[in-house]
Amino acid sequence: IERTLSIIKPDATRRNLTGKINAKFEEAGLRIVAQKRIQLTKEQAGAFYAVHKERPFYDELCEFMASAPVVVQVLEGEGAIARNREVMGATNPADAAPGTIRAEFADSVGENSVHGSDAPETAAEEIAFFFSGLEIV
Ligand code: ATP
Ligand code: MG
């Protein structure tokens, strides 16, 4: 059974959408096996998104991720990584399929409501960034 790291981003926590987004995950058969609401510093956001360091939007992305609390969570299920990315929809909400989280809730490619790991290796790294094994049940 697979696990993936999900983040409900500041644009969504600000608009009180945590429950509606979690309902989408649960309807898709993903179990929330760990979850906490935290306030990232810009430095912590930068460390999490280190792979994007050379991208032009890196600084803006780190500012945004530290601009309000986020909800970090571990989702578990059959093919959880791909299933979660399906439920999230395309990075740019304008391209996201109807019914997906980004189509329904996100406003822009930068402030796109959710993050989800993109492969088994990154999922393991990203889960370990936020959670200890004892916190995942
Ligand atoms: P995520 O990794 O958050 O699940 P993703 O894999 O669909 O999203 P990436 O290409 O990995 O997208 O980009 C990571 C994040 O950087 C995006 O979710 C978005 O918040 C931000 N981002 C991506 N492209 C842009 C852009 N052109 N302008 C501003 N921000 C962007
Ligand atoms: Mg990505």
CSV table of N, CA and C and ligand atoms in Angstrom, one decimal:
chain,number,residue,atom,x,y,z
A,1,ILE,N,0.9,-1.2,0.0
A,1,ILE,CA,0.0,0.0,0.0
A,1,ILE,C,0.9,1.2,0.0
A,2,GLU,N,0.5,2.2,-0.8
A,2,GLU,CA,1.4,3.4,-1.1
A,2,GLU,C,1.0,4.6,-0.2
A,3,ARG,N,2.0,5.4,0.1
A,3,ARG,CA,1.8,6.7,0.8
A,3,ARG,C,2.4,7.9,0.0
A,4,THR,N,1.7,9.0,0.2
A,4,THR,CA,2.2,10.2,-0.5
A,4,THR,C,2.1,11.4,0.5
A,5,LEU,N,2.9,12.4,0.3
A,5,LEU,CA,2.9,13.6,1.1
A,5,LEU,C,2.0,14.7,0.4
A,6,SER,N,1.0,15.2,1.1
A,6,SER,CA,0.1,16.2,0.6
A,6,SER,C,0.3,17.5,1.5
A,7,ILE,N,0.2,18.6,0.8
A,7,ILE,CA,0.1,19.9,1.6
A,7,ILE,C,-1.1,20.7,1.1
A,8,ILE,N,-1.9,21.1,2.1
A,8,ILE,CA,-3.0,22.1,1.8
A,8,ILE,C,-2.3,23.5,2.0
A,9,LYS,N,-2.2,24.2,0.9
A,9,LYS,CA,-1.4,25.4,0.8
A,9,LYS,C,-2.1,26.6,1.4
A,10,PRO,N,-1.3,27.7,1.7
A,10,PRO,CA,-1.9,28.9,2.4
A,10,PRO,C,-3.1,29.5,1.7
A,11,ASP,N,-3.2,29.5,0.4
A,11,ASP,CA,-4.4,30.1,-0.2
A,11,ASP,C,-5.7,29.3,0.2
A,12,ALA,N,-5.5,28.0,0.4
A,12,ALA,CA,-6.7,27.2,0.8
A,12,ALA,C,-7.0,27.3,2.3
A,13,THR,N,-5.9,27.3,3.1
A,13,THR,CA,-6.2,27.4,4.6
A,13,THR,C,-6.8,28.7,4.9
A,14,ARG,N,-6.3,29.8,4.2
A,14,ARG,CA,-6.9,31.1,4.4
A,14,ARG,C,-8.4,31.2,4.1
A,15,ARG,N,-8.8,30.4,3.1
A,15,ARG,CA,-10.2,30.5,2.7
A,15,ARG,C,-11.0,29.4,3.4
A,16,ASN,N,-10.4,28.7,4.4
A,16,ASN,CA,-11.2,27.8,5.3
A,16,ASN,C,-11.6,26.5,4.4
A,17,LEU,N,-10.8,26.0,3.5
A,17,LEU,CA,-11.1,25.0,2.6
A,17,LEU,C,-10.6,23.6,3.0
A,18,THR,N,-10.0,23.5,4.2
A,18,THR,CA,-9.3,22.2,4.6
A,18,THR,C,-10.3,21.0,4.5
A,19,GLY,N,-11.5,21.2,5.1
A,19,GLY,CA,-12.5,20.1,5.1
A,19,GLY,C,-12.9,19.7,3.8
A,20,LYS,N,-13.2,20.7,2.9
A,20,LYS,CA,-13.7,20.4,1.6
A,20,LYS,C,-12.6,19.7,0.8
A,21,ILE,N,-11.4,20.0,0.9
A,21,ILE,CA,-10.3,19.4,0.2
A,21,ILE,C,-10.1,18.0,0.8
A,22,ASN,N,-10.1,17.8,2.1
A,22,ASN,CA,-10.0,16.5,2.7
A,22,ASN,C,-11.1,15.6,2.2
A,23,ALA,N,-12.3,16.1,2.0
A,23,ALA,CA,-13.4,15.3,1.5
A,23,ALA,C,-13.1,14.7,0.1
A,24,LYS,N,-12.5,15.5,-0.7
A,24,LYS,CA,-12.1,15.1,-2.0
A,24,LYS,C,-11.1,13.9,-1.9
A,25,PHE,N,-10.1,14.0,-1.0
A,25,PHE,CA,-9.2,12.9,-0.8
A,25,PHE,C,-9.9,11.6,-0.4
A,26,GLU,N,-10.8,11.8,0.6
A,26,GLU,CA,-11.5,10.6,1.2
A,26,GLU,C,-12.5,10.0,0.1
A,27,GLU,N,-13.1,10.8,-0.6
A,27,GLU,CA,-14.0,10.3,-1.7
A,27,GLU,C,-13.2,9.5,-2.7
A,28,ALA,N,-12.0,9.8,-2.9
A,28,ALA,CA,-11.1,9.1,-3.9
A,28,ALA,C,-10.5,7.9,-3.3
A,29,GLY,N,-10.8,7.6,-2.1
A,29,GLY,CA,-10.3,6.4,-1.4
A,29,GLY,C,-8.9,6.5,-0.8
A,30,LEU,N,-8.5,7.8,-0.6
A,30,LEU,CA,-7.2,8.1,0.1
A,30,LEU,C,-7.5,8.2,1.6
A,31,ARG,N,-6.7,7.6,2.4
A,31,ARG,CA,-6.9,7.7,3.9
A,31,ARG,C,-5.9,8.7,4.4
A,32,ILE,N,-6.4,9.6,5.3
A,32,ILE,CA,-5.5,10.6,5.9
A,32,ILE,C,-4.9,9.9,7.1
A,33,VAL,N,-3.6,9.4,7.0
A,33,VAL,CA,-3.0,8.6,8.1
A,33,VAL,C,-2.1,9.5,9.0
A,34,ALA,N,-1.9,10.7,8.6
A,34,ALA,CA,-1.2,11.7,9.5
A,34,ALA,C,-1.6,13.1,9.0
A,35,GLN,N,-1.6,14.0,9.9
A,35,GLN,CA,-2.0,15.4,9.5
A,35,GLN,C,-1.7,16.4,10.6
A,36,LYS,N,-1.1,17.5,10.2
A,36,LYS,CA,-0.9,18.6,11.2
A,36,LYS,C,-0.9,19.9,10.5
A,37,ARG,N,-1.3,20.9,11.2
A,37,ARG,CA,-1.3,22.3,10.7
A,37,ARG,C,-0.1,23.0,11.3
A,38,ILE,N,0.7,23.6,10.4
A,38,ILE,CA,1.9,24.2,10.9
A,38,ILE,C,2.1,25.5,10.1
A,39,GLN,N,3.0,26.4,10.7
A,39,GLN,CA,3.4,27.7,10.0
A,39,GLN,C,4.8,27.5,9.6
A,40,LEU,N,5.1,27.4,8.3
A,40,LEU,CA,6.5,27.3,7.8
A,40,LEU,C,7.1,28.7,7.8
A,41,THR,N,8.4,28.7,8.1
A,41,THR,CA,9.2,29.9,7.8
A,41,THR,C,9.6,29.8,6.3
A,42,LYS,N,10.0,31.0,5.8
A,42,LYS,CA,10.4,31.0,4.4
A,42,LYS,C,11.6,30.1,4.2
A,43,GLU,N,12.5,30.0,5.2
A,43,GLU,CA,13.7,29.1,5.1
A,43,GLU,C,13.2,27.6,5.0
A,44,GLN,N,12.3,27.3,5.8
A,44,GLN,CA,11.8,25.9,5.8
A,44,GLN,C,11.1,25.6,4.5
A,45,ALA,N,10.3,26.5,4.0
A,45,ALA,CA,9.7,26.4,2.7
A,45,ALA,C,10.7,26.2,1.6
A,46,GLY,N,11.8,27.0,1.7
A,46,GLY,CA,12.9,26.9,0.7
A,46,GLY,C,13.6,25.5,0.8
A,47,ALA,N,13.8,25.0,1.9
A,47,ALA,CA,14.4,23.7,2.1
A,47,ALA,C,13.5,22.6,1.4
A,48,PHE,N,12.2,22.7,1.7
A,48,PHE,CA,11.2,21.7,1.1
A,48,PHE,C,11.2,21.8,-0.4
A,49,TYR,N,11.3,23.0,-1.0
A,49,TYR,CA,11.2,23.2,-2.4
A,49,TYR,C,12.6,23.3,-3.0
A,50,ALA,N,13.6,22.8,-2.4
A,50,ALA,CA,15.0,23.0,-2.9
A,50,ALA,C,15.2,22.5,-4.3
A,51,VAL,N,14.5,21.5,-4.8
A,51,VAL,CA,14.6,21.1,-6.2
A,51,VAL,C,14.2,22.2,-7.2
A,52,HIS,N,13.4,23.2,-6.7
A,52,HIS,CA,13.0,24.2,-7.6
A,52,HIS,C,13.9,25.5,-7.5
A,53,LYS,N,15.0,25.4,-6.8
A,53,LYS,CA,15.8,26.6,-6.5
A,53,LYS,C,16.2,27.4,-7.7
A,54,GLU,N,16.4,26.8,-8.8
A,54,GLU,CA,16.8,27.6,-10.0
A,54,GLU,C,15.6,28.1,-10.8
A,55,ARG,N,14.4,27.7,-10.4
A,55,ARG,CA,13.2,28.2,-11.2
A,55,ARG,C,13.0,29.7,-10.9
A,56,PRO,N,12.4,30.4,-11.9
A,56,PRO,CA,12.2,31.8,-11.7
A,56,PRO,C,11.2,32.1,-10.6
A,57,PHE,N,10.3,31.2,-10.3
A,57,PHE,CA,9.2,31.5,-9.3
A,57,PHE,C,9.6,31.0,-7.9
A,58,TYR,N,10.9,30.6,-7.7
A,58,TYR,CA,11.2,30.0,-6.4
A,58,TYR,C,11.0,30.9,-5.2
A,59,ASP,N,11.5,32.1,-5.3
A,59,ASP,CA,11.4,33.1,-4.2
A,59,ASP,C,9.9,33.4,-3.9
A,60,GLU,N,9.1,33.6,-4.9
A,60,GLU,CA,7.7,33.9,-4.8
A,60,GLU,C,7.0,32.7,-4.1
A,61,LEU,N,7.4,31.5,-4.6
A,61,LEU,CA,6.8,30.2,-4.0
A,61,LEU,C,7.1,30.1,-2.5
A,62,CYS,N,8.3,30.4,-2.1
A,62,CYS,CA,8.7,30.3,-0.7
A,62,CYS,C,8.0,31.3,0.1
A,63,GLU,N,7.9,32.5,-0.4
A,63,GLU,CA,7.1,33.6,0.3
A,63,GLU,C,5.7,33.1,0.6
A,64,PHE,N,5.1,32.7,-0.5
A,64,PHE,CA,3.7,32.2,-0.5
A,64,PHE,C,3.5,31.1,0.5
A,65,MET,N,4.4,30.1,0.5
A,65,MET,CA,4.2,28.9,1.4
A,65,MET,C,4.4,29.3,2.9
A,66,ALA,N,5.0,30.5,3.1
A,66,ALA,CA,5.2,30.9,4.5
A,66,ALA,C,4.2,32.0,4.9
A,67,SER,N,3.3,32.3,4.0
A,67,SER,CA,2.4,33.5,4.2
A,67,SER,C,1.2,33.2,5.1
A,68,ALA,N,1.0,31.9,5.4
A,68,ALA,CA,-0.2,31.5,6.3
A,68,ALA,C,0.1,30.1,6.7
A,69,PRO,N,-0.6,29.5,7.6
A,69,PRO,CA,-0.4,28.1,8.0
A,69,PRO,C,-0.7,27.2,6.8
A,70,VAL,N,-0.1,26.0,6.8
A,70,VAL,CA,-0.4,25.0,5.8
A,70,VAL,C,-0.8,23.7,6.6
A,71,VAL,N,-1.5,22.8,6.0
A,71,VAL,CA,-1.8,21.5,6.6
A,71,VAL,C,-1.0,20.5,5.8
A,72,VAL,N,-0.1,19.8,6.5
A,72,VAL,CA,0.7,18.8,5.9
A,72,VAL,C,0.1,17.4,6.3
A,73,GLN,N,0.1,16.5,5.4
A,73,GLN,CA,-0.6,15.3,5.6
A,73,GLN,C,0.0,14.1,4.8
A,74,VAL,N,-0.2,12.9,5.4
A,74,VAL,CA,0.2,11.7,4.7
A,74,VAL,C,-1.1,11.0,4.2
A,75,LEU,N,-1.2,10.8,2.9
A,75,LEU,CA,-2.3,10.1,2.3
A,75,LEU,C,-1.9,8.7,2.0
A,76,GLU,N,-2.7,7.7,2.3
A,76,GLU,CA,-2.4,6.3,2.0
A,76,GLU,C,-3.5,5.6,1.2
A,77,GLY,N,-3.1,4.8,0.3
A,77,GLY,CA,-4.1,4.0,-0.5
A,77,GLY,C,-3.4,3.3,-1.7
A,78,GLU,N,-4.2,2.5,-2.4
A,78,GLU,CA,-3.7,1.8,-3.6
A,78,GLU,C,-3.3,2.9,-4.6
A,79,GLY,N,-2.0,2.9,-5.1
A,79,GLY,CA,-1.5,3.9,-6.0
A,79,GLY,C,-1.7,5.3,-5.6
A,80,ALA,N,-1.5,5.6,-4.3
A,80,ALA,CA,-1.8,6.9,-3.7
A,80,ALA,C,-1.2,8.1,-4.4
A,81,ILE,N,0.1,7.9,-4.9
A,81,ILE,CA,0.8,9.0,-5.5
A,81,ILE,C,0.0,9.5,-6.8
A,82,ALA,N,-0.3,8.6,-7.7
A,82,ALA,CA,-1.0,8.9,-8.9
A,82,ALA,C,-2.4,9.3,-8.6
A,83,ARG,N,-3.1,8.6,-7.7
A,83,ARG,CA,-4.4,8.9,-7.4
A,83,ARG,C,-4.6,10.3,-6.8
A,84,ASN,N,-3.6,10.7,-5.9
A,84,ASN,CA,-3.7,12.0,-5.4
A,84,ASN,C,-3.5,13.1,-6.5
A,85,ARG,N,-2.5,12.8,-7.4
A,85,ARG,CA,-2.3,13.8,-8.4
A,85,ARG,C,-3.5,14.0,-9.4
A,86,GLU,N,-4.2,12.9,-9.5
A,86,GLU,CA,-5.5,12.9,-10.3
A,86,GLU,C,-6.5,13.8,-9.6
A,87,VAL,N,-6.7,13.6,-8.3
A,87,VAL,CA,-7.6,14.4,-7.5
A,87,VAL,C,-7.2,15.9,-7.5
A,88,MET,N,-5.9,16.2,-7.4
A,88,MET,CA,-5.5,17.6,-7.4
A,88,MET,C,-5.8,18.3,-8.7
A,89,GLY,N,-5.5,17.6,-9.8
A,89,GLY,CA,-5.7,18.2,-11.2
A,89,GLY,C,-4.4,18.9,-11.6
A,90,ALA,N,-4.4,19.4,-12.8
A,90,ALA,CA,-3.1,20.0,-13.4
A,90,ALA,C,-2.6,21.2,-12.5
A,91,THR,N,-1.3,21.4,-12.5
A,91,THR,CA,-0.7,22.5,-11.8
A,91,THR,C,-1.3,23.8,-12.0
A,92,ASN,N,-1.6,24.1,-13.3
A,92,ASN,CA,-2.3,25.4,-13.6
A,92,ASN,C,-3.8,25.1,-13.5
A,93,PRO,N,-4.5,25.7,-12.6
A,93,PRO,CA,-6.0,25.5,-12.4
A,93,PRO,C,-6.8,25.6,-13.7
A,94,ALA,N,-6.3,26.5,-14.6
A,94,ALA,CA,-7.0,26.7,-15.9
A,94,ALA,C,-7.0,25.4,-16.7
A,95,ASP,N,-6.0,24.6,-16.5
A,95,ASP,CA,-5.9,23.3,-17.3
A,95,ASP,C,-6.4,22.1,-16.5
A,96,ALA,N,-6.9,22.3,-15.3
A,96,ALA,CA,-7.3,21.2,-14.4
A,96,ALA,C,-8.7,20.7,-14.8
A,97,ALA,N,-8.8,19.4,-14.8
A,97,ALA,CA,-10.1,18.7,-15.2
A,97,ALA,C,-11.2,19.1,-14.2
A,98,PRO,N,-12.4,19.2,-14.7
A,98,PRO,CA,-13.5,19.5,-13.8
A,98,PRO,C,-13.6,18.5,-12.7
A,99,GLY,N,-14.0,19.0,-11.5
A,99,GLY,CA,-14.1,18.2,-10.3
A,99,GLY,C,-12.9,18.0,-9.5
A,100,THR,N,-11.7,18.4,-10.1
A,100,THR,CA,-10.5,18.3,-9.4
A,100,THR,C,-10.4,19.4,-8.4
A,101,ILE,N,-9.5,19.3,-7.4
A,101,ILE,CA,-9.3,20.3,-6.3
A,101,ILE,C,-8.9,21.6,-6.9
A,102,ARG,N,-7.9,21.6,-7.9
A,102,ARG,CA,-7.4,22.8,-8.4
A,102,ARG,C,-8.5,23.5,-9.3
A,103,ALA,N,-9.3,22.7,-10.0
A,103,ALA,CA,-10.3,23.3,-10.8
A,103,ALA,C,-11.4,24.0,-10.0
A,104,GLU,N,-11.7,23.3,-8.8
A,104,GLU,CA,-12.8,23.9,-8.0
A,104,GLU,C,-12.3,25.0,-7.1
A,105,PHE,N,-11.1,24.9,-6.6
A,105,PHE,CA,-10.7,25.9,-5.5
A,105,PHE,C,-9.5,26.8,-5.9
A,106,ALA,N,-8.7,26.4,-6.8
A,106,ALA,CA,-7.4,27.2,-7.0
A,106,ALA,C,-7.6,28.4,-7.9
A,107,ASP,N,-6.8,29.5,-7.6
A,107,ASP,CA,-6.9,30.7,-8.3
A,107,ASP,C,-5.9,30.9,-9.4
A,108,SER,N,-4.7,30.4,-9.2
A,108,SER,CA,-3.6,30.7,-10.1
A,108,SER,C,-2.6,29.5,-10.1
A,109,VAL,N,-1.6,29.5,-11.0
A,109,VAL,CA,-0.6,28.5,-11.1
A,109,VAL,C,0.3,28.5,-9.8
A,110,GLY,N,0.5,29.7,-9.3
A,110,GLY,CA,1.3,29.8,-8.1
A,110,GLY,C,0.5,29.4,-6.8
A,111,GLU,N,-0.7,30.0,-6.7
A,111,GLU,CA,-1.5,29.7,-5.5
A,111,GLU,C,-2.5,28.6,-5.9
A,112,ASN,N,-2.0,27.4,-5.9
A,112,ASN,CA,-2.9,26.3,-6.5
A,112,ASN,C,-3.3,25.3,-5.5
A,113,SER,N,-3.5,25.7,-4.2
A,113,SER,CA,-4.2,25.1,-3.2
A,113,SER,C,-3.6,23.8,-2.6
A,114,VAL,N,-2.9,23.0,-3.4
A,114,VAL,CA,-2.4,21.7,-2.9
A,114,VAL,C,-1.1,21.4,-3.5
A,115,HIS,N,-0.3,20.6,-2.7
A,115,HIS,CA,0.9,20.0,-3.2
A,115,HIS,C,0.8,18.5,-3.1
A,116,GLY,N,1.3,17.7,-4.0
A,116,GLY,CA,1.4,16.2,-3.8
A,116,GLY,C,2.7,15.7,-4.4
A,117,SER,N,3.3,14.7,-3.7
A,117,SER,CA,4.5,14.1,-4.2
A,117,SER,C,4.3,13.6,-5.6
A,118,ASP,N,5.5,13.5,-6.4
A,118,ASP,CA,5.3,13.1,-7.7
A,118,ASP,C,5.9,11.7,-8.1
A,119,ALA,N,6.6,11.1,-7.1
A,119,ALA,CA,7.2,9.7,-7.3
A,119,ALA,C,7.4,9.1,-6.0
A,120,PRO,N,7.6,7.8,-6.0
A,120,PRO,CA,7.9,7.1,-4.7
A,120,PRO,C,9.1,7.6,-3.9
A,121,GLU,N,10.2,7.9,-4.6
A,121,GLU,CA,11.4,8.4,-3.9
A,121,GLU,C,11.1,9.8,-3.2
A,122,THR,N,10.5,10.7,-4.0
A,122,THR,CA,10.2,12.0,-3.5
A,122,THR,C,9.1,11.9,-2.4
A,123,ALA,N,8.2,11.0,-2.5
A,123,ALA,CA,7.2,10.8,-1.5
A,123,ALA,C,7.8,10.4,-0.1
A,124,ALA,N,8.8,9.5,-0.2
A,124,ALA,CA,9.4,9.0,1.0
A,124,ALA,C,10.2,10.2,1.7
A,125,GLU,N,10.9,11.0,0.8
A,125,GLU,CA,11.7,12.1,1.3
A,125,GLU,C,10.8,13.2,1.9
A,126,GLU,N,9.7,13.5,1.2
A,126,GLU,CA,8.8,14.6,1.7
A,126,GLU,C,8.1,14.2,2.9
A,127,ILE,N,7.7,12.9,3.1
A,127,ILE,CA,7.0,12.4,4.3
A,127,ILE,C,8.0,12.6,5.5
A,128,ALA,N,9.3,12.2,5.2
A,128,ALA,CA,10.3,12.2,6.3
A,128,ALA,C,10.6,13.7,6.7
A,129,PHE,N,10.4,14.6,5.7
A,129,PHE,CA,10.7,16.0,6.0
A,129,PHE,C,9.8,16.5,7.1
A,130,PHE,N,8.5,16.0,7.1
A,130,PHE,CA,7.5,16.6,8.1
A,130,PHE,C,7.1,15.6,9.2
A,131,PHE,N,7.3,14.3,9.0
A,131,PHE,CA,6.7,13.4,10.0
A,131,PHE,C,7.8,12.3,10.5
A,132,SER,N,7.6,11.9,11.7
A,132,SER,CA,8.4,10.7,12.2
A,132,SER,C,7.4,9.5,12.0
A,133,GLY,N,8.0,8.4,11.9
A,133,GLY,CA,7.2,7.1,11.7
A,133,GLY,C,6.1,7.0,12.7
A,134,LEU,N,6.3,7.4,14.0
A,134,LEU,CA,5.4,7.2,15.1
A,134,LEU,C,4.1,8.1,14.9
A,135,GLU,N,4.2,9.1,14.0
A,135,GLU,CA,3.1,10.0,13.8
A,135,GLU,C,2.2,9.6,12.7
A,136,ILE,N,2.5,8.5,12.0
A,136,ILE,CA,1.7,8.0,10.9
A,136,ILE,C,1.0,6.8,11.3
A,137,VAL,N,-0.3,6.9,11.4
A,137,VAL,CA,-1.1,5.8,11.9
A,137,VAL,C,-2.4,5.6,11.0
B,1,ATP,P1,3.2,20.4,-6.7
B,1,ATP,O1,4.7,20.0,-6.7
B,1,ATP,O2,3.0,21.5,-5.8
B,1,ATP,O3,2.3,19.2,-6.4
B,1,ATP,P2,3.3,20.4,-9.5
B,1,ATP,O4,4.2,19.2,-9.4
B,1,ATP,O5,2.0,20.3,-10.3
B,1,ATP,O6,2.8,20.9,-8.1
B,1,ATP,P3,5.7,21.9,-10.0
B,1,ATP,O7,6.1,22.1,-11.4
B,1,ATP,O8,6.4,20.8,-9.2
B,1,ATP,O9,4.1,21.6,-10.0
B,1,ATP,O10,5.8,23.2,-9.2
B,1,ATP,C1,5.8,23.3,-7.8
B,1,ATP,C2,4.9,24.5,-7.4
B,1,ATP,O11,5.5,25.7,-7.8
B,1,ATP,C3,3.5,24.5,-8.0
B,1,ATP,O12,2.6,23.7,-7.4
B,1,ATP,C4,3.2,26.0,-7.9
B,1,ATP,O13,2.7,26.3,-6.6
B,1,ATP,C5,4.5,26.6,-8.1
B,1,ATP,N1,4.7,27.0,-9.6
B,1,ATP,C6,4.9,26.2,-10.6
B,1,ATP,N2,4.9,26.8,-11.8
B,1,ATP,C7,4.8,28.1,-11.5
B,1,ATP,C8,4.8,29.4,-12.2
B,1,ATP,N3,4.9,29.4,-13.5
B,1,ATP,N4,4.6,30.5,-11.5
B,1,ATP,C9,4.4,30.5,-10.2
B,1,ATP,N5,4.4,29.4,-9.4
B,1,ATP,C10,4.6,28.2,-10.0
B,2,MG,MG,5.9,19.0,-8.2
